[in-house]
Amino acid sequence: RKEVEQDPGPFNVPEGATVAFNCTYSNSASQSFFWYRQDCRKEPKLLMSVYSSGNEDGRFTAQLNRASQYISLLIRDSKLSDSATYLCVVTLNTGGFKTIFGAGTRLFVKA
Amino acid sequence: DAMVIQNPRYQVTQFGKPVTLSCSQTLNHNVMYWYQQKSSQAPKLLFHYYDKDFNNEADTPDNFQSRRPNTSFCFLDIRSPGLGDAAMYLCATSRDDRGIDGYTFGSGTRLTVV
């Protein structure tokens, strides 16, 4: 089982739609959680950290469920410019820190 | 703007010919990382430096080496590139290895091996 798993998609949605991605992690020592956005052939960029209480940044909402070991990203009112791959990232503390990237979920927003 | 800069953006090298990729940062971050990313895959950590301390991942081939001569610069040396080493190589930095603030990535170097 992979340490961080994501549905690869692609998710094809119309503009204005709401779309949600989930990411599961296997190690209970996971302590920091992030969503990154990666455009085609570009570098990953930090979209948002994910806090235990959940957090929102404009149209983006991130949630953490420690009991079930998953995080989610909700995008409301999708824009064409939201088309990208969304990477789930988890940092473990197992005596030393280790950051693990998911393979990403591809999103296509169509007009 | 403070940033992470990688050079070159695109690199073509011959099979078996050593190649060096460079990364510089103006963020004054303590940790610098090198990742390898192949198409539709997660970035794979090769190694990282915490200040001058080098940390190699167990599954990183000996063909890959790194140098960090000072806080600002870090280099990735591929001693004998094979066709399987063609990938995007990403440099990233973080303030510390807890990664609480997330990583800042450079724009990457896309390596082609011919």
mmCIF file of N, CA, C and O in Angstrom, chain B residues 14-114:
data_model
loop_
_atom_site.group_PDB
_atom_site.id
_atom_site.type_symbol
_atom_site.label_atom_id
_atom_site.label_comp_id
_atom_site.label_asym_id
_atom_site.label_seq_id
_atom_site.Cartn_x
_atom_site.Cartn_y
_atom_site.Cartn_z
ATOM 1 N N GLN B 14 24.345 13.292 -23.470
ATOM 2 C CA GLN B 14 24.529 12.001 -24.104
ATOM 3 C C GLN B 14 24.568 10.903 -23.057
ATOM 4 O O GLN B 14 24.987 11.113 -21.909
ATOM 5 N N PHE B 15 24.152 9.752 -23.462
ATOM 6 C CA PHE B 15 24.213 8.562 -22.622
ATOM 7 C C PHE B 15 25.632 8.424 -22.059
ATOM 8 O O PHE B 15 26.607 8.411 -22.807
ATOM 9 N N GLY B 16 25.738 8.365 -20.737
ATOM 10 C CA GLY B 16 27.032 8.154 -20.107
ATOM 11 C C GLY B 16 27.873 9.393 -19.899
ATOM 12 O O GLY B 16 28.923 9.323 -19.251
ATOM 13 N N LYS B 17 27.433 10.536 -20.391
ATOM 14 C CA LYS B 17 28.221 11.762 -20.239
ATOM 15 C C LYS B 17 27.798 12.503 -18.983
ATOM 16 O O LYS B 17 26.625 12.881 -18.854
ATOM 17 N N PRO B 18 28.736 12.764 -18.076
ATOM 18 C CA PRO B 18 28.360 13.429 -16.814
ATOM 19 C C PRO B 18 27.656 14.755 -17.060
ATOM 20 O O PRO B 18 27.986 15.500 -17.993
ATOM 21 N N VAL B 19 26.719 15.041 -16.177
ATOM 22 C CA VAL B 19 25.973 16.295 -16.288
ATOM 23 C C VAL B 19 25.742 16.849 -14.888
ATOM 24 O O VAL B 19 25.611 16.086 -13.923
ATOM 25 N N THR B 20 25.735 18.161 -14.782
ATOM 26 C CA THR B 20 25.502 18.837 -13.507
ATOM 27 C C THR B 20 24.343 19.808 -13.647
ATOM 28 O O THR B 20 24.303 20.605 -14.591
ATOM 29 N N LEU B 21 23.416 19.712 -12.719
ATOM 30 C CA LEU B 21 22.296 20.637 -12.655
ATOM 31 C C LEU B 21 22.504 21.533 -11.435
ATOM 32 O O LEU B 21 22.990 21.075 -10.398
ATOM 33 N N SER B 22 22.094 22.786 -11.560
ATOM 34 C CA SER B 22 22.352 23.711 -10.453
ATOM 35 C C SER B 22 21.068 24.308 -9.906
ATOM 36 O O SER B 22 20.044 24.396 -10.599
ATOM 37 N N CYS B 23 21.159 24.706 -8.652
ATOM 38 C CA CYS B 23 20.032 25.314 -7.947
ATOM 39 C C CYS B 23 20.580 26.379 -7.023
ATOM 40 O O CYS B 23 21.580 26.149 -6.325
ATOM 41 N N SER B 24 19.924 27.523 -7.017
ATOM 42 C CA SER B 24 20.312 28.573 -6.064
ATOM 43 C C SER B 24 19.051 29.126 -5.412
ATOM 44 O O SER B 24 17.967 29.065 -5.984
ATOM 45 N N GLN B 25 19.229 29.654 -4.207
ATOM 46 C CA GLN B 25 18.075 30.180 -3.483
ATOM 47 C C GLN B 25 18.456 31.479 -2.774
ATOM 48 O O GLN B 25 19.576 31.648 -2.313
ATOM 49 N N THR B 26 17.465 32.359 -2.727
ATOM 50 C CA THR B 26 17.661 33.628 -2.024
ATOM 51 C C THR B 26 16.788 33.695 -0.769
ATOM 52 O O THR B 26 16.591 34.760 -0.196
ATOM 53 N N LEU B 27 16.229 32.559 -0.381
ATOM 54 C CA LEU B 27 15.309 32.513 0.755
ATOM 55 C C LEU B 27 16.037 32.332 2.077
ATOM 56 O O LEU B 27 15.422 32.433 3.140
ATOM 57 N N ASN B 28 17.326 31.986 1.990
ATOM 58 C CA ASN B 28 18.120 31.694 3.183
ATOM 59 C C ASN B 28 17.542 30.518 3.978
ATOM 60 O O ASN B 28 17.617 30.491 5.218
ATOM 61 N N HIS B 29 16.964 29.569 3.244
ATOM 62 C CA HIS B 29 16.434 28.382 3.898
ATOM 63 C C HIS B 29 17.550 27.408 4.230
ATOM 64 O O HIS B 29 18.542 27.296 3.505
ATOM 65 N N ASN B 30 17.349 26.675 5.329
ATOM 66 C CA ASN B 30 18.384 25.752 5.787
ATOM 67 C C ASN B 30 18.438 24.467 4.964
ATOM 68 O O ASN B 30 19.482 23.842 4.872
ATOM 69 N N VAL B 31 17.310 24.065 4.424
ATOM 70 C CA VAL B 31 17.237 22.752 3.791
ATOM 71 C C VAL B 31 17.048 22.903 2.279
ATOM 72 O O VAL B 31 16.228 23.707 1.834
ATOM 73 N N MET B 32 17.824 22.143 1.552
ATOM 74 C CA MET B 32 17.673 22.082 0.096
ATOM 75 C C MET B 32 17.517 20.623 -0.318
ATOM 76 O O MET B 32 18.225 19.750 0.179
ATOM 77 N N TYR B 33 16.582 20.382 -1.230
ATOM 78 C CA TYR B 33 16.205 19.033 -1.651
ATOM 79 C C TYR B 33 16.377 18.895 -3.159
ATOM 80 O O TYR B 33 16.185 19.849 -3.909
ATOM 81 N N TRP B 34 16.650 17.685 -3.570
ATOM 82 C CA TRP B 34 16.589 17.335 -4.993
ATOM 83 C C TRP B 34 15.575 16.210 -5.170
ATOM 84 O O TRP B 34 15.646 15.189 -4.495
ATOM 85 N N TYR B 35 14.626 16.471 -6.081
ATOM 86 C CA TYR B 35 13.609 15.501 -6.424
ATOM 87 C C TYR B 35 13.733 15.135 -7.899
ATOM 88 O O TYR B 35 14.077 15.970 -8.731
ATOM 89 N N GLN B 36 13.375 13.896 -8.192
ATOM 90 C CA GLN B 36 13.233 13.439 -9.574
ATOM 91 C C GLN B 36 11.751 13.174 -9.814
ATOM 92 O O GLN B 36 11.111 12.494 -9.019
ATOM 93 N N GLN B 37 11.222 13.731 -10.896
ATOM 94 C CA GLN B 37 9.818 13.482 -11.222
ATOM 95 C C GLN B 37 9.686 13.028 -12.656
ATOM 96 O O GLN B 37 10.087 13.736 -13.585
ATOM 97 N N LYS B 38 9.091 11.857 -12.822
ATOM 98 C CA LYS B 38 8.772 11.350 -14.162
ATOM 99 C C LYS B 38 7.295 11.559 -14.427
ATOM 100 O O LYS B 38 6.515 11.790 -13.513
ATOM 101 N N SER B 39 6.942 11.466 -15.699
ATOM 102 C CA SER B 39 5.597 11.820 -16.129
ATOM 103 C C SER B 39 4.534 11.076 -15.328
ATOM 104 O O SER B 39 4.605 9.852 -15.163
ATOM 105 N N SER B 40 3.547 11.837 -14.827
ATOM 106 C CA SER B 40 2.398 11.297 -14.095
ATOM 107 C C SER B 40 2.785 10.571 -12.811
ATOM 108 O O SER B 40 2.003 9.761 -12.301
ATOM 109 N N GLN B 41 3.954 10.833 -12.296
ATOM 110 C CA GLN B 41 4.388 10.225 -11.050
ATOM 111 C C GLN B 41 4.627 11.288 -9.988
ATOM 112 O O GLN B 41 4.792 12.466 -10.299
ATOM 113 N N ALA B 42 4.654 10.846 -8.740
ATOM 114 C CA ALA B 42 4.985 11.751 -7.642
ATOM 115 C C ALA B 42 6.458 12.125 -7.703
ATOM 116 O O ALA B 42 7.292 11.325 -8.149
ATOM 117 N N PRO B 43 6.787 13.317 -7.267
ATOM 118 C CA PRO B 43 8.212 13.636 -7.118
ATOM 119 C C PRO B 43 8.863 12.644 -6.159
ATOM 120 O O PRO B 43 8.298 12.324 -5.110
ATOM 121 N N LYS B 44 10.052 12.195 -6.521
ATOM 122 C CA LYS B 44 10.772 11.212 -5.720
ATOM 123 C C LYS B 44 12.007 11.874 -5.119
ATOM 124 O O LYS B 44 12.853 12.379 -5.869
ATOM 125 N N LEU B 45 12.109 11.862 -3.802
ATOM 126 C CA LEU B 45 13.240 12.500 -3.149
ATOM 127 C C LEU B 45 14.515 11.705 -3.394
ATOM 128 O O LEU B 45 14.554 10.497 -3.153
ATOM 129 N N LEU B 46 15.540 12.394 -3.871
ATOM 130 C CA LEU B 46 16.850 11.766 -4.072
ATOM 131 C C LEU B 46 17.720 11.942 -2.837
ATOM 132 O O LEU B 46 18.312 10.985 -2.334
ATOM 133 N N PHE B 47 17.827 13.178 -2.367
ATOM 134 C CA PHE B 47 18.610 13.503 -1.171
ATOM 135 C C PHE B 47 18.291 14.927 -0.753
ATOM 136 O O PHE B 47 17.631 15.668 -1.481
ATOM 137 N N HIS B 48 18.785 15.272 0.439
ATOM 138 C CA HIS B 48 18.650 16.647 0.864
ATOM 139 C C HIS B 48 19.809 17.035 1.766
ATOM 140 O O HIS B 48 20.501 16.177 2.324
ATOM 141 N N TYR B 49 20.026 18.332 1.860
ATOM 142 C CA TYR B 49 21.006 18.910 2.766
ATOM 143 C C TYR B 49 20.274 19.714 3.825
ATOM 144 O O TYR B 49 19.415 20.528 3.507
ATOM 145 N N TYR B 50 20.618 19.455 5.069
ATOM 146 C CA TYR B 50 20.205 20.340 6.146
ATOM 147 C C TYR B 50 21.477 21.079 6.543
ATOM 148 O O TYR B 50 22.337 20.504 7.189
ATOM 149 N N ASP B 51 21.552 22.324 6.180
ATOM 150 C CA ASP B 51 22.811 23.065 6.256
ATOM 151 C C ASP B 51 23.853 22.280 5.476
ATOM 152 O O ASP B 51 23.682 22.024 4.295
ATOM 153 N N LYS B 52 24.924 21.848 6.147
ATOM 154 C CA LYS B 52 25.965 21.101 5.436
ATOM 155 C C LYS B 52 25.793 19.596 5.568
ATOM 156 O O LYS B 52 26.575 18.820 4.999
ATOM 157 N N ASP B 53 24.800 19.178 6.324
ATOM 158 C CA ASP B 53 24.595 17.745 6.547
ATOM 159 C C ASP B 53 23.850 17.125 5.376
ATOM 160 O O ASP B 53 22.716 17.506 5.078
ATOM 161 N N PHE B 54 24.498 16.142 4.764
ATOM 162 C CA PHE B 54 23.933 15.477 3.597
ATOM 163 C C PHE B 54 23.128 14.263 4.040
ATOM 164 O O PHE B 54 23.576 13.473 4.868
ATOM 165 N N ASN B 55 21.925 14.126 3.478
ATOM 166 C CA ASN B 55 21.048 13.005 3.794
ATOM 167 C C ASN B 55 20.614 12.328 2.506
ATOM 168 O O ASN B 55 19.842 12.895 1.721
ATOM 169 N N ASN B 56 21.116 11.136 2.314
ATOM 170 C CA ASN B 56 20.827 10.395 1.086
ATOM 171 C C ASN B 56 19.649 9.458 1.325
ATOM 172 O O ASN B 56 19.532 8.856 2.404
ATOM 173 N N GLU B 57 18.753 9.338 0.341
ATOM 174 C CA GLU B 57 17.691 8.357 0.442
ATOM 175 C C GLU B 57 18.274 6.979 0.123
ATOM 176 O O GLU B 57 19.154 6.832 -0.726
ATOM 177 N N ALA B 58 17.751 5.967 0.795
ATOM 178 C CA ALA B 58 18.326 4.624 0.694
ATOM 179 C C ALA B 58 18.290 4.082 -0.729
ATOM 180 O O ALA B 58 19.178 3.333 -1.137
ATOM 181 N N ASP B 59 17.278 4.468 -1.488
ATOM 182 C CA ASP B 59 17.134 3.902 -2.832
ATOM 183 C C ASP B 59 17.658 4.821 -3.930
ATOM 184 O O ASP B 59 17.395 4.575 -5.103
ATOM 185 N N THR B 60 18.387 5.855 -3.571
ATOM 186 C CA THR B 60 18.981 6.727 -4.585
ATOM 187 C C THR B 60 20.228 6.062 -5.143
ATOM 188 O O THR B 60 21.143 5.713 -4.385
ATOM 189 N N PRO B 61 20.292 5.876 -6.456
ATOM 190 C CA PRO B 61 21.465 5.204 -7.050
ATOM 191 C C PRO B 61 22.742 6.006 -6.828
ATOM 192 O O PRO B 61 22.716 7.239 -6.775
ATOM 193 N N ASP B 62 23.858 5.283 -6.760
ATOM 194 C CA ASP B 62 25.157 5.938 -6.575
ATOM 195 C C ASP B 62 25.510 6.869 -7.728
ATOM 196 O O ASP B 62 26.388 7.723 -7.594
ATOM 197 N N ASN B 63 24.843 6.674 -8.842
ATOM 198 C CA ASN B 63 25.044 7.511 -10.020
ATOM 199 C C ASN B 63 24.697 8.979 -9.753
ATOM 200 O O ASN B 63 25.137 9.871 -10.464
ATOM 201 N N PHE B 64 23.916 9.219 -8.716
ATOM 202 C CA PHE B 64 23.491 10.565 -8.362
ATOM 203 C C PHE B 64 24.285 11.045 -7.151
ATOM 204 O O PHE B 64 24.352 10.371 -6.127
ATOM 205 N N GLN B 65 24.872 12.239 -7.304
ATOM 206 C CA GLN B 65 25.643 12.837 -6.222
ATOM 207 C C GLN B 65 25.190 14.286 -6.067
ATOM 208 O O GLN B 65 24.568 14.854 -6.975
ATOM 209 N N SER B 66 25.526 14.871 -4.928
ATOM 210 C CA SER B 66 25.140 16.263 -4.718
ATOM 211 C C SER B 66 26.230 16.998 -3.967
ATOM 212 O O SER B 66 27.043 16.389 -3.254
ATOM 213 N N ARG B 67 26.256 18.299 -4.179
ATOM 214 C CA ARG B 67 27.188 19.181 -3.470
ATOM 215 C C ARG B 67 26.437 20.422 -3.033
ATOM 216 O O ARG B 67 25.598 20.926 -3.773
ATOM 217 N N ARG B 68 26.796 20.904 -1.859
ATOM 218 C CA ARG B 68 26.241 22.178 -1.397
ATOM 219 C C ARG B 68 27.395 23.020 -0.868
ATOM 220 O O ARG B 68 27.711 22.963 0.315
ATOM 221 N N PRO B 69 28.023 23.786 -1.732
ATOM 222 C CA PRO B 69 29.219 24.527 -1.322
ATOM 223 C C PRO B 69 28.934 25.663 -0.346
ATOM 224 O O PRO B 69 29.831 26.058 0.406
ATOM 225 N N ASN B 70 27.718 26.178 -0.368
ATOM 226 C CA ASN B 70 27.337 27.235 0.574
ATOM 227 C C ASN B 70 25.816 27.200 0.737
ATOM 228 O O ASN B 70 25.138 26.391 0.104
ATOM 229 N N THR B 71 25.296 28.101 1.558
ATOM 230 C CA THR B 71 23.863 28.098 1.855
ATOM 231 C C THR B 71 23.009 28.272 0.606
ATOM 232 O O THR B 71 21.918 27.724 0.505
ATOM 233 N N SER B 72 23.515 29.057 -0.327
ATOM 234 C CA SER B 72 22.680 29.461 -1.457
ATOM 235 C C SER B 72 22.638 28.462 -2.604
ATOM 236 O O SER B 72 21.688 28.460 -3.379
ATOM 237 N N PHE B 73 23.688 27.669 -2.758
ATOM 238 C CA PHE B 73 23.786 26.832 -3.949
ATOM 239 C C PHE B 73 23.777 25.347 -3.618
ATOM 240 O O PHE B 73 24.323 24.914 -2.593
ATOM 241 N N CYS B 74 23.173 24.585 -4.525
ATOM 242 C CA CYS B 74 23.210 23.134 -4.412
ATOM 243 C C CYS B 74 23.258 22.567 -5.825
ATOM 244 O O CYS B 74 22.586 23.083 -6.740
ATOM 245 N N PHE B 75 24.064 21.521 -6.019
ATOM 246 C CA PHE B 75 24.248 20.937 -7.336
ATOM 247 C C PHE B 75 23.866 19.471 -7.312
ATOM 248 O O PHE B 75 24.043 18.776 -6.306
ATOM 249 N N LEU B 76 23.335 19.027 -8.432
ATOM 250 C CA LEU B 76 23.051 17.611 -8.643
ATOM 251 C C LEU B 76 23.964 17.136 -9.762
ATOM 252 O O LEU B 76 23.922 17.682 -10.872
ATOM 253 N N ASP B 77 24.785 16.141 -9.459
ATOM 254 C CA ASP B 77 25.683 15.565 -10.453
ATOM 255 C C ASP B 77 25.172 14.170 -10.807
ATOM 256 O O ASP B 77 24.966 13.342 -9.924
ATOM 257 N N ILE B 78 25.007 13.937 -12.088
ATOM 258 C CA ILE B 78 24.682 12.590 -12.569
ATOM 259 C C ILE B 78 25.912 12.094 -13.301
ATOM 260 O O ILE B 78 26.292 12.644 -14.349
ATOM 261 N N ARG B 79 26.565 11.100 -12.731
ATOM 262 C CA ARG B 79 27.899 10.706 -13.204
ATOM 263 C C ARG B 79 27.858 10.016 -14.563
ATOM 264 O O ARG B 79 28.714 10.252 -15.412
ATOM 265 N N SER B 80 26.873 9.177 -14.785
ATOM 266 C CA SER B 80 26.779 8.442 -16.041
ATOM 267 C C SER B 80 25.304 8.273 -16.376
ATOM 268 O O SER B 80 24.705 7.238 -16.066
ATOM 269 N N PRO B 81 24.718 9.307 -16.970
ATOM 270 C CA PRO B 81 23.267 9.270 -17.210
ATOM 271 C C PRO B 81 22.862 8.118 -18.120
ATOM 272 O O PRO B 81 23.505 7.864 -19.156
ATOM 273 N N GLY B 82 21.806 7.446 -17.699
ATOM 274 C CA GLY B 82 21.207 6.425 -18.539
ATOM 275 C C GLY B 82 19.880 6.928 -19.078
ATOM 276 O O GLY B 82 19.366 7.962 -18.649
ATOM 277 N N LEU B 83 19.322 6.167 -20.011
ATOM 278 C CA LEU B 83 18.049 6.585 -20.618
ATOM 279 C C LEU B 83 16.953 6.696 -19.553
ATOM 280 O O LEU B 83 16.058 7.540 -19.648
ATOM 281 N N GLY B 84 17.051 5.864 -18.533
ATOM 282 C CA GLY B 84 16.055 5.885 -17.461
ATOM 283 C C GLY B 84 16.153 7.084 -16.542
ATOM 284 O O GLY B 84 15.288 7.287 -15.691
ATOM 285 N N ASP B 85 17.197 7.881 -16.706
ATOM 286 C CA ASP B 85 17.368 9.069 -15.873
ATOM 287 C C ASP B 85 16.707 10.305 -16.481
ATOM 288 O O ASP B 85 16.719 11.382 -15.872
ATOM 289 N N ALA B 86 16.152 10.148 -17.665
ATOM 290 C CA ALA B 86 15.420 11.262 -18.266
ATOM 291 C C ALA B 86 14.201 11.570 -17.411
ATOM 292 O O ALA B 86 13.396 10.682 -17.122
ATOM 293 N N ALA B 87 14.105 12.817 -16.985
ATOM 294 C CA ALA B 87 13.051 13.198 -16.037
ATOM 295 C C ALA B 87 13.126 14.700 -15.817
ATOM 296 O O ALA B 87 14.025 15.379 -16.317
ATOM 297 N N MET B 88 12.173 15.199 -15.033
ATOM 298 C CA MET B 88 12.257 16.566 -14.512
ATOM 299 C C MET B 88 12.953 16.481 -13.160
ATOM 300 O O MET B 88 12.591 15.641 -12.320
ATOM 301 N N TYR B 89 13.957 17.321 -12.969
ATOM 302 C CA TYR B 89 14.653 17.372 -11.690
ATOM 303 C C TYR B 89 14.290 18.684 -10.999
ATOM 304 O O TYR B 89 14.477 19.776 -11.543
ATOM 305 N N LEU B 90 13.736 18.527 -9.817
ATOM 306 C CA LEU B 90 13.218 19.667 -9.072
ATOM 307 C C LEU B 90 14.065 19.913 -7.830
ATOM 308 O O LEU B 90 14.329 18.993 -7.069
ATOM 309 N N CYS B 91 14.450 21.138 -7.655
ATOM 310 C CA CYS B 91 15.113 21.574 -6.437
ATOM 311 C C CYS B 91 14.060 22.260 -5.572
ATOM 312 O O CYS B 91 13.203 22.988 -6.082
ATOM 313 N N ALA B 92 14.114 22.018 -4.285
ATOM 314 C CA ALA B 92 13.169 22.659 -3.370
ATOM 315 C C ALA B 92 13.910 23.075 -2.115
ATOM 316 O O ALA B 92 14.970 22.533 -1.784
ATOM 317 N N THR B 93 13.337 24.042 -1.429
ATOM 318 C CA THR B 93 13.920 24.480 -0.163
ATOM 319 C C THR B 93 12.827 24.556 0.899
ATOM 320 O O THR B 93 11.634 24.692 0.587
ATOM 321 N N SER B 94 13.261 24.453 2.148
ATOM 322 C CA SER B 94 12.353 24.701 3.267
ATOM 323 C C SER B 94 13.163 25.267 4.415
ATOM 324 O O SER B 94 14.375 25.083 4.490
ATOM 325 N N ARG B 95 12.458 25.949 5.302
ATOM 326 C CA ARG B 95 13.154 26.597 6.401
ATOM 327 C C ARG B 95 13.827 25.555 7.304
ATOM 328 O O ARG B 95 14.951 25.733 7.743
ATOM 329 N N ASP B 96 13.078 24.469 7.572
ATOM 330 C CA ASP B 96 13.653 23.365 8.332
ATOM 331 C C ASP B 96 13.070 22.061 7.810
ATOM 332 O O ASP B 96 12.219 22.080 6.918
ATOM 333 N N ASP B 97 13.497 20.943 8.365
ATOM 334 C CA ASP B 97 13.064 19.668 7.785
ATOM 335 C C ASP B 97 11.699 19.222 8.285
ATOM 336 O O ASP B 97 11.200 18.180 7.867
ATOM 337 N N ARG B 98 11.075 20.015 9.163
ATOM 338 C CA ARG B 98 9.708 19.690 9.553
ATOM 339 C C ARG B 98 8.742 20.048 8.439
ATOM 340 O O ARG B 98 7.641 19.532 8.376
ATOM 341 N N GLY B 99 9.179 20.974 7.573
ATOM 342 C CA GLY B 99 8.348 21.331 6.426
ATOM 343 C C GLY B 99 7.026 21.978 6.791
ATOM 344 O O GLY B 99 6.088 21.947 5.995
ATOM 345 N N ILE B 100 6.955 22.589 7.946
ATOM 346 C CA ILE B 100 5.684 23.154 8.409
ATOM 347 C C ILE B 100 5.177 24.242 7.470
ATOM 348 O O ILE B 100 3.979 24.383 7.254
ATOM 349 N N ASP B 101 6.108 24.985 6.897
ATOM 350 C CA ASP B 101 5.718 26.068 5.990
ATOM 351 C C ASP B 101 5.620 25.593 4.549
ATOM 352 O O ASP B 101 5.375 26.408 3.655
ATOM 353 N N GLY B 102 5.803 24.305 4.322
ATOM 354 C CA GLY B 102 5.794 23.798 2.958
ATOM 355 C C GLY B 102 7.120 24.034 2.263
ATOM 356 O O GLY B 102 8.056 24.570 2.849
ATOM 357 N N TYR B 103 7.194 23.617 1.030
ATOM 358 C CA TYR B 103 8.405 23.743 0.235
ATOM 359 C C TYR B 103 8.238 24.833 -0.816
ATOM 360 O O TYR B 103 7.135 25.075 -1.309
ATOM 361 N N THR B 104 9.364 25.420 -1.187
ATOM 362 C CA THR B 104 9.401 26.291 -2.364
ATOM 363 C C THR B 104 10.226 25.580 -3.422
ATOM 364 O O THR B 104 11.384 25.223 -3.171
ATOM 365 N N PHE B 105 9.640 25.384 -4.563
ATOM 366 C CA PHE B 105 10.308 24.673 -5.645
ATOM 367 C C PHE B 105 10.878 25.643 -6.663
ATOM 368 O O PHE B 105 10.317 26.719 -6.911
ATOM 369 N N GLY B 106 11.990 25.230 -7.266
ATOM 370 C CA GLY B 106 12.458 25.887 -8.475
ATOM 371 C C GLY B 106 11.620 25.408 -9.659
ATOM 372 O O GLY B 106 10.794 24.495 -9.521
ATOM 373 N N SER B 107 11.851 26.026 -10.789
ATOM 374 C CA SER B 107 11.054 25.707 -11.979
ATOM 375 C C SER B 107 11.479 24.405 -12.635
ATOM 376 O O SER B 107 10.835 23.964 -13.585
ATOM 377 N N GLY B 108 12.511 23.783 -12.128
ATOM 378 C CA GLY B 108 12.895 22.460 -12.609
ATOM 379 C C GLY B 108 13.841 22.488 -13.789
ATOM 380 O O GLY B 108 13.932 23.472 -14.533
ATOM 381 N N THR B 109 14.560 21.400 -13.953
ATOM 382 C CA THR B 109 15.372 21.162 -15.149
ATOM 383 C C THR B 109 14.874 19.878 -15.780
ATOM 384 O O THR B 109 14.842 18.836 -15.127
ATOM 385 N N ARG B 110 14.478 19.987 -17.042
ATOM 386 C CA ARG B 110 14.022 18.790 -17.745
ATOM 387 C C ARG B 110 15.218 18.180 -18.457
ATOM 388 O O ARG B 110 15.798 18.813 -19.344
ATOM 389 N N LEU B 111 15.573 16.989 -18.067
ATOM 390 C CA LEU B 111 16.749 16.308 -18.605
ATOM 391 C C LEU B 111 16.336 15.296 -19.659
ATOM 392 O O LEU B 111 15.471 14.447 -19.413
ATOM 393 N N THR B 112 16.966 15.399 -20.808
ATOM 394 C CA THR B 112 16.802 14.422 -21.882
ATOM 395 C C THR B 112 18.136 13.715 -22.087
ATOM 396 O O THR B 112 19.185 14.374 -22.141
ATOM 397 N N VAL B 113 18.112 12.400 -22.186
ATOM 398 C CA VAL B 113 19.331 11.613 -22.412
ATOM 399 C C VAL B 113 19.223 10.966 -23.795
ATOM 400 O O VAL B 113 18.237 10.267 -24.084
ATOM 401 N N VAL B 114 20.224 11.248 -24.622
ATOM 402 C CA VAL B 114 20.171 10.725 -25.999
ATOM 403 C C VAL B 114 21.304 9.730 -26.249
ATOM 404 O O VAL B 114 22.286 9.698 -25.526
#
